[in-house]
CSV table of C-alpha atoms in Angstrom, one decimal:
chain,number,residue,atom,x,y,z
A,1,MET,CA,36.5,-175.3,93.6
A,2,SER,CA,33.7,-174.2,91.2
A,3,PHE,CA,31.1,-171.7,92.3
A,4,ARG,CA,28.4,-174.4,92.0
A,5,THR,CA,30.3,-176.7,94.2
A,6,LEU,CA,31.0,-174.0,96.7
A,7,ARG,CA,27.2,-173.1,96.6
A,8,ASN,CA,26.4,-176.7,97.5
A,9,VAL,CA,28.9,-176.7,100.4
A,10,VAL,CA,27.4,-173.5,101.8
A,11,ALA,CA,23.9,-174.9,101.5
A,12,ILE,CA,24.7,-178.1,103.2
A,13,SER,CA,26.6,-176.4,106.0
A,14,LEU,CA,23.6,-174.1,106.7
A,15,GLY,CA,21.3,-176.9,106.4
A,16,CYS,CA,23.0,-178.7,109.2
A,17,LEU,CA,22.4,-175.6,111.4
A,18,ILE,CA,18.7,-175.8,111.2
A,19,SER,CA,18.5,-179.6,111.5
A,20,THR,CA,18.2,-181.5,114.7
A,21,ALA,CA,18.8,-185.1,115.5
A,22,PRO,CA,16.7,-187.5,113.4
A,23,VAL,CA,13.2,-188.2,114.8
A,24,HIS,CA,10.6,-190.8,113.9
A,25,ALA,CA,7.7,-189.3,112.0
A,26,GLN,CA,5.3,-192.1,112.7
A,27,PHE,CA,2.8,-191.7,115.6
A,28,ASP,CA,3.9,-193.5,118.6
A,29,PRO,CA,1.4,-193.4,121.5
A,30,LEU,CA,4.1,-194.4,124.0
A,31,THR,CA,6.2,-191.4,123.1
A,32,VAL,CA,3.7,-188.8,122.1
A,33,GLN,CA,2.3,-187.9,125.5
A,34,ILE,CA,1.7,-184.8,127.5
A,35,GLN,CA,5.0,-183.6,128.9
A,36,PRO,CA,4.9,-181.8,132.2
A,37,LEU,CA,7.9,-179.6,131.2
A,38,ALA,CA,6.8,-178.8,127.7
A,39,GLU,CA,6.3,-175.1,128.5
A,40,SER,CA,10.0,-175.0,129.4
A,41,SER,CA,11.4,-176.9,126.4
A,42,LEU,CA,12.3,-175.7,123.0
A,43,VAL,CA,9.5,-173.5,121.5
A,44,LEU,CA,9.9,-172.2,118.0
A,45,ASP,CA,6.8,-170.1,117.3
A,46,ILE,CA,3.8,-168.4,118.8
A,47,ALA,CA,0.6,-167.2,117.0
A,48,LYS,CA,-2.7,-165.7,117.9
A,49,ALA,CA,-5.8,-167.8,117.5
A,50,GLY,CA,-8.7,-165.4,118.3
A,51,GLU,CA,-8.5,-164.7,122.0
A,52,ASN,CA,-5.9,-167.5,122.5
A,53,LEU,CA,-2.3,-168.1,121.8
A,54,VAL,CA,-0.8,-171.2,120.3
A,55,ALA,CA,2.8,-172.3,120.5
A,56,VAL,CA,4.8,-175.1,118.8
A,57,GLY,CA,8.2,-176.6,119.2
A,58,GLU,CA,10.3,-179.7,119.8
A,59,ARG,CA,8.9,-183.3,119.4
A,60,GLY,CA,5.7,-182.0,118.0
A,61,HIS,CA,4.7,-180.1,121.1
A,62,VAL,CA,1.7,-177.8,120.9
A,63,LEU,CA,0.6,-175.5,123.7
A,64,VAL,CA,-2.5,-173.4,123.9
A,65,LYS,CA,-2.9,-170.4,126.2
A,66,GLN,CA,-6.4,-169.6,127.3
A,67,GLN,CA,-6.0,-168.6,130.9
A,68,ASP,CA,-2.7,-170.4,131.3
A,69,TRP,CA,-0.5,-172.4,129.0
A,70,GLN,CA,-1.6,-176.1,128.6
A,71,GLN,CA,-0.1,-178.7,126.3
A,72,VAL,CA,-2.5,-180.4,123.9
A,73,SER,CA,-2.2,-183.7,122.1
A,74,SER,CA,-0.2,-183.7,118.9
A,75,PRO,CA,-0.4,-186.2,116.1
A,76,VAL,CA,3.4,-185.9,115.3
A,77,ILE,CA,6.7,-186.1,117.2
A,78,SER,CA,8.6,-184.2,114.5
A,79,GLN,CA,9.9,-180.8,115.5
A,80,LEU,CA,7.4,-178.1,114.6
A,81,THR,CA,8.9,-174.8,113.4
A,82,LYS,CA,6.0,-172.5,112.6
A,83,VAL,CA,2.3,-172.0,113.3
A,84,PHE,CA,-0.2,-169.8,111.4
A,85,PHE,CA,-3.8,-169.0,112.0
A,86,LEU,CA,-6.1,-167.7,109.2
A,87,ASN,CA,-8.8,-166.9,111.8
A,88,GLU,CA,-9.6,-167.9,115.4
A,89,LYS,CA,-10.4,-171.5,114.4
A,90,GLN,CA,-8.4,-172.5,111.2
A,91,GLY,CA,-4.7,-173.0,111.8
A,92,TRP,CA,-1.8,-174.9,110.4
A,93,ALA,CA,1.7,-175.8,111.7
A,94,VAL,CA,4.7,-177.1,109.9
A,95,GLY,CA,8.0,-178.8,110.7
A,96,HIS,CA,10.6,-181.4,110.1
A,97,ASP,CA,9.9,-184.3,107.7
A,98,ALA,CA,7.9,-181.8,105.6
A,99,THR,CA,5.2,-182.0,108.3
A,100,ILE,CA,1.9,-180.1,108.0
A,101,ILE,CA,-0.7,-180.4,110.6
A,102,HIS,CA,-4.1,-178.6,110.8
A,103,THR,CA,-6.7,-177.5,113.4
A,104,GLU,CA,-10.3,-176.4,113.1
A,105,ASP,CA,-10.8,-175.5,116.7
A,106,GLY,CA,-8.3,-172.9,117.5
A,107,GLY,CA,-5.5,-175.3,118.2
A,108,LEU,CA,-7.1,-177.7,120.7
A,109,THR,CA,-7.0,-180.7,118.4
A,110,TRP,CA,-4.8,-181.4,115.3
A,111,GLN,CA,-4.7,-183.7,112.3
A,112,VAL,CA,-1.9,-184.6,109.9
A,113,GLN,CA,-2.3,-183.2,106.4
A,114,PHE,CA,1.1,-184.0,105.0
A,115,GLN,CA,4.3,-185.6,106.1
A,116,SER,CA,7.2,-187.4,104.3
A,117,THR,CA,10.2,-188.9,105.9
A,118,GLU,CA,11.7,-189.4,102.4
A,119,VAL,CA,11.8,-185.6,101.9
A,120,GLU,CA,14.2,-185.3,105.0
A,121,LYS,CA,13.8,-181.5,105.0
A,122,PRO,CA,12.1,-179.1,107.4
A,123,LEU,CA,9.3,-176.8,106.4
A,124,LEU,CA,9.9,-173.4,108.0
A,125,ASP,CA,6.9,-171.3,107.3
A,126,ILE,CA,3.2,-171.6,106.1
A,127,LEU,CA,0.8,-168.9,104.9
A,128,PHE,CA,-2.8,-169.2,103.8
A,129,PHE,CA,-4.5,-166.6,101.6
A,130,ASN,CA,-8.1,-168.0,102.4
A,131,GLU,CA,-9.5,-171.2,103.7
A,132,ASN,CA,-8.6,-173.1,100.6
A,133,GLU,CA,-5.4,-171.5,99.1
A,134,GLY,CA,-2.0,-171.6,100.9
A,135,ILE,CA,1.7,-172.3,100.6
A,136,ALA,CA,4.4,-173.9,102.8
A,137,VAL,CA,8.1,-173.3,102.3
A,138,GLY,CA,11.3,-174.6,103.8
A,139,ALA,CA,14.9,-175.7,103.5
A,140,TYR,CA,16.6,-176.1,100.1
A,141,GLY,CA,13.8,-174.4,98.2
A,142,LEU,CA,11.1,-176.8,99.6
A,143,PHE,CA,7.8,-175.3,98.4
A,144,TYR,CA,4.3,-176.8,98.6
A,145,ARG,CA,0.9,-175.4,97.5
A,146,THR,CA,-2.7,-176.4,98.3
A,147,ALA,CA,-5.9,-175.2,96.6
A,148,ASP,CA,-8.3,-177.2,98.9
A,149,GLY,CA,-7.5,-176.2,102.4
A,150,GLY,CA,-4.6,-178.7,102.7
A,151,LYS,CA,-6.4,-181.9,101.7
A,152,HIS,CA,-3.8,-182.1,98.9
A,153,TRP,CA,-0.4,-180.5,98.7
A,154,VAL,CA,1.6,-180.1,95.4
A,155,GLN,CA,5.3,-179.5,95.3
A,156,GLU,CA,6.7,-176.7,93.2
A,157,PHE,CA,10.2,-175.9,92.0
A,158,HIS,CA,11.0,-172.2,91.7
A,159,GLU,CA,13.8,-172.1,89.1
A,160,GLU,CA,13.5,-168.3,88.9
A,161,LEU,CA,15.2,-168.1,92.3
A,162,LEU,CA,18.3,-170.0,91.1
A,163,PHE,CA,21.6,-168.4,90.3
A,164,PRO,CA,22.0,-168.0,86.5
A,165,GLU,CA,24.9,-170.4,86.4
A,166,ASP,CA,22.8,-173.0,88.2
A,167,VAL,CA,20.1,-172.7,85.7
A,168,SER,CA,22.6,-173.4,82.9
A,169,TYR,CA,24.1,-176.3,84.8
A,170,LEU,CA,20.7,-177.9,85.4
A,171,ALA,CA,19.6,-177.5,81.8
A,172,ASP,CA,22.8,-179.3,80.7
A,173,LEU,CA,22.4,-182.0,83.3
A,174,LYS,CA,18.7,-182.7,82.5
A,175,ALA,CA,19.7,-183.5,78.9
A,176,GLU,CA,22.3,-186.0,80.1
A,177,ASP,CA,21.0,-187.7,83.3
A,178,GLU,CA,17.4,-187.1,84.4
A,179,ALA,CA,17.9,-188.9,87.7
A,180,LEU,CA,21.0,-186.9,88.6
A,181,TYR,CA,19.2,-183.7,87.5
A,182,LEU,CA,16.3,-184.3,90.0
A,183,SER,CA,18.8,-185.0,92.7
A,184,GLU,CA,20.9,-182.0,92.1
A,185,ARG,CA,18.2,-179.4,91.8
A,186,SER,CA,16.8,-180.4,95.2
A,187,ALA,CA,20.0,-178.9,96.8
A,188,LEU,CA,20.6,-175.8,94.7
A,189,LEU,CA,17.8,-173.5,95.8
A,190,PRO,CA,18.4,-171.5,99.0
A,191,HIS,CA,16.5,-172.1,102.2
A,192,PHE,CA,13.2,-170.3,102.2
A,193,ASN,CA,13.1,-169.1,105.8
A,194,ARG,CA,10.0,-166.8,105.9
A,195,VAL,CA,7.1,-165.7,103.7
A,196,ILE,CA,4.8,-162.9,104.7
A,197,GLN,CA,1.9,-161.1,102.9
A,198,LEU,CA,2.4,-157.3,102.6
A,199,ALA,CA,-0.3,-154.7,103.0
A,200,ASP,CA,-0.8,-154.5,99.1
A,201,ASN,CA,-1.2,-158.4,99.0
A,202,ARG,CA,2.2,-159.0,97.5
A,203,LEU,CA,4.3,-161.8,99.1
A,204,LEU,CA,7.7,-161.2,100.5
A,205,MET,CA,10.0,-164.2,101.0
A,206,VAL,CA,13.4,-164.1,102.6
A,207,GLY,CA,16.0,-166.7,103.0
A,208,GLU,CA,19.6,-168.0,102.8
A,209,LEU,CA,22.3,-166.3,100.8
A,210,GLY,CA,20.7,-162.9,100.9
A,211,LEU,CA,17.4,-164.0,99.3
A,212,VAL,CA,14.8,-161.2,99.2
A,213,ALA,CA,12.0,-161.9,96.7
A,214,THR,CA,8.5,-160.7,96.0
A,215,SER,CA,5.5,-162.1,94.2
A,216,ASP,CA,2.3,-160.5,93.0
A,217,ASP,CA,0.6,-163.8,92.1
A,218,ASN,CA,0.5,-165.6,95.5
A,219,GLY,CA,3.9,-167.2,95.0
A,220,VAL,CA,3.3,-168.7,91.5
A,221,THR,CA,6.4,-166.7,90.4
A,222,PHE,CA,8.9,-164.6,92.3
A,223,VAL,CA,11.2,-161.7,91.4
A,224,THR,CA,14.5,-161.4,93.3
A,225,GLN,CA,15.0,-157.9,94.7
A,226,PRO,CA,18.4,-156.2,94.6
A,227,PHE,CA,19.9,-156.7,98.0
A,228,ASP,CA,23.6,-156.1,98.8
A,229,TYR,CA,24.1,-158.7,101.4
A,230,GLU,CA,24.8,-162.5,101.1
A,231,GLY,CA,24.0,-163.7,104.6
A,232,SER,CA,20.9,-165.5,105.7
A,233,MET,CA,17.7,-163.5,106.4
A,234,PHE,CA,15.4,-165.2,109.0
A,235,ASN,CA,12.4,-162.9,109.2
A,236,ALA,CA,10.6,-159.9,107.8
A,237,ILE,CA,8.0,-157.4,109.0
A,238,GLU,CA,6.1,-154.5,107.5
A,239,THR,CA,5.3,-151.4,109.5
A,240,ASP,CA,4.2,-147.8,108.5
A,241,GLY,CA,5.0,-148.3,104.8
A,242,ALA,CA,8.5,-149.7,105.5
A,243,VAL,CA,9.8,-153.2,105.4
A,244,PHE,CA,12.4,-154.7,107.7
A,245,VAL,CA,14.3,-157.8,107.0
A,246,MET,CA,16.6,-159.4,109.6
A,247,GLY,CA,18.9,-162.3,110.1
A,248,LEU,CA,22.5,-163.5,110.6
A,249,ARG,CA,24.9,-161.8,113.0
A,250,GLY,CA,22.7,-158.8,113.8
A,251,HIS,CA,22.1,-157.7,110.3
A,252,VAL,CA,18.8,-155.7,110.0
A,253,PHE,CA,17.9,-153.8,106.9
A,254,LYS,CA,15.1,-151.4,106.2
A,255,THR,CA,13.5,-150.5,102.8
A,256,ASP,CA,10.6,-148.7,101.3
A,257,LYS,CA,7.6,-150.7,99.9
A,258,LEU,CA,9.2,-150.6,96.4
A,259,PHE,CA,12.4,-152.2,97.6
A,260,SER,CA,14.3,-149.4,95.9
A,261,GLN,CA,16.3,-147.9,98.8
A,262,TRP,CA,17.9,-150.0,101.6
A,263,GLN,CA,19.6,-148.9,104.8
A,264,GLU,CA,21.3,-151.0,107.4
A,265,ILE,CA,20.1,-150.5,111.0
A,266,ALA,CA,22.9,-150.3,113.5
A,267,LEU,CA,22.4,-152.7,116.4
A,268,PRO,CA,24.4,-152.8,119.7
A,269,VAL,CA,25.1,-156.5,119.3
A,270,LYS,CA,26.0,-159.0,116.6
A,271,SER,CA,23.5,-161.7,117.7
A,272,SER,CA,21.4,-163.2,114.9
A,273,ILE,CA,17.9,-161.7,114.9
A,274,ASN,CA,15.2,-164.3,114.5
A,275,ASN,CA,11.9,-162.4,114.8
A,276,ALA,CA,10.1,-159.1,115.3
A,277,TYR,CA,7.0,-157.6,116.9
A,278,ILE,CA,5.3,-154.2,116.6
A,279,THR,CA,4.2,-152.8,120.0
A,280,ASP,CA,1.0,-150.9,120.7
A,281,SER,CA,3.2,-147.7,120.9
A,282,GLY,CA,4.6,-148.4,117.4
A,283,SER,CA,8.1,-149.4,118.5
A,284,LEU,CA,9.6,-152.5,116.9
A,285,TYR,CA,10.9,-155.3,119.1
A,286,LEU,CA,13.7,-157.5,117.7
A,287,VAL,CA,14.5,-160.8,119.4
A,288,GLY,CA,17.5,-163.1,118.7
A,289,ASN,CA,20.3,-165.3,119.8
A,290,ALA,CA,22.2,-164.8,123.1
A,291,GLY,CA,18.8,-163.9,124.6
A,292,VAL,CA,18.7,-160.4,123.2
A,293,VAL,CA,15.5,-158.3,123.2
A,294,ILE,CA,16.0,-155.0,121.3
A,295,GLU,CA,13.7,-152.1,120.9
A,296,LEU,CA,13.9,-150.0,117.8
A,297,ASP,CA,12.2,-146.6,118.1
A,298,ASN,CA,10.6,-144.5,115.5
A,299,THR,CA,14.0,-143.0,114.7
A,300,ASP,CA,15.5,-146.4,114.1
A,301,THR,CA,17.6,-146.2,117.2
A,302,ALA,CA,18.2,-149.6,118.9
A,303,ASN,CA,18.4,-150.2,122.6
A,304,ILE,CA,18.8,-153.5,124.4
A,305,ILE,CA,15.9,-153.9,126.9
A,306,ALA,CA,16.8,-157.4,128.0
A,307,ARG,CA,19.5,-160.0,127.6
A,308,ARG,CA,19.0,-163.6,128.8
A,309,GLN,CA,22.4,-165.3,128.7
A,310,GLY,CA,22.5,-168.9,127.6
A,311,GLU,CA,19.4,-169.0,125.5
A,312,ASN,CA,18.1,-168.1,122.1
A,313,ILE,CA,14.8,-166.2,121.5
A,314,VAL,CA,13.0,-167.0,118.3
A,315,ALA,CA,9.5,-165.8,118.6
A,316,ILE,CA,7.4,-163.0,120.3
A,317,GLU,CA,3.6,-162.4,120.4
A,318,SER,CA,1.1,-160.6,122.7
A,319,ASP,CA,-2.0,-162.2,124.3
A,320,ASN,CA,-5.5,-160.7,124.5
A,321,GLN,CA,-4.5,-158.9,127.7
A,322,GLY,CA,-1.6,-157.1,125.9
A,323,GLN,CA,1.0,-159.1,127.7
A,324,VAL,CA,4.0,-160.0,125.5
A,325,TRP,CA,5.2,-163.6,125.4
A,326,PHE,CA,8.6,-164.8,124.2
A,327,ALA,CA,9.6,-168.2,123.0
A,328,GLY,CA,12.9,-169.9,122.5
A,329,SER,CA,15.4,-172.5,123.6
A,330,LYS,CA,14.2,-172.5,127.1
A,331,GLY,CA,10.5,-172.3,126.4
A,332,LEU,CA,7.9,-169.6,127.0
A,333,PHE,CA,8.4,-166.7,129.3
A,334,GLN,CA,7.6,-163.0,129.9
A,335,LEU,CA,10.0,-160.2,130.8
A,336,LYS,CA,9.9,-159.3,134.5
């Protein structure tokens, strides 16, 4: 089996892991309704919107916490994977069917900005630099950019993140068969799982097959950073001049802001780590599969502080009272 063929097999296999059963993207007023148990169903992300929290998850569910969690109406039933707020009012959420929805009132009401059942790939993260300019990224190198606040989204293909042998393969294929070239290139890029903006305004994007890449031009071009691990990275966070990337089977790595020195952090479990949060005391909380919540202190020593068997935790955020909320396969909860 050639390397390129093997690369496609790996991409397809990992793609199946992040996909769910097909859902209809069209608005169906008989299906899109307020669900009494939405707070206990799959929730994939939480973000701050001023004094409130906003959470998103399966079947287009959006929940807002003011005093208590309340589900609000959503214009889609595609699974939502990530939510981002630029300020207390302007926010966006992304999900399956390349869905992008937008709010101008802190998450209380939402409108569709983009959606395509033909793409058949999930968007996994979204980041805005200001009220006009933003990017959305996802599976198999899915990458969209807007310059007008999301009224129009333009797809980009980041060839600089391909393996060298795939660049050569695509160049030969393009000369022979344009249609096959377009089909093949859509499966060769790795999944782009998370993109964050660092303190110095560079972008850091992590993903499948050990992808760690930075950009100093808001994602117009990326540079792959040397990283001696080929597993998927699901998230990244910056704290005190250091950067942590985390992902598959409990692999967490720490590097300096120049990405010149890497060290692996020893964890007491092999559960995949999905997200991270910096506490008021400066500790780093890591959350992951098998319901693990791990505290990493300022000496990089890891201790399990909770383990909720039978569920996966994918998001963590604090509200305006300083209470920490978790989200995952069994919904929203706090540690007792």
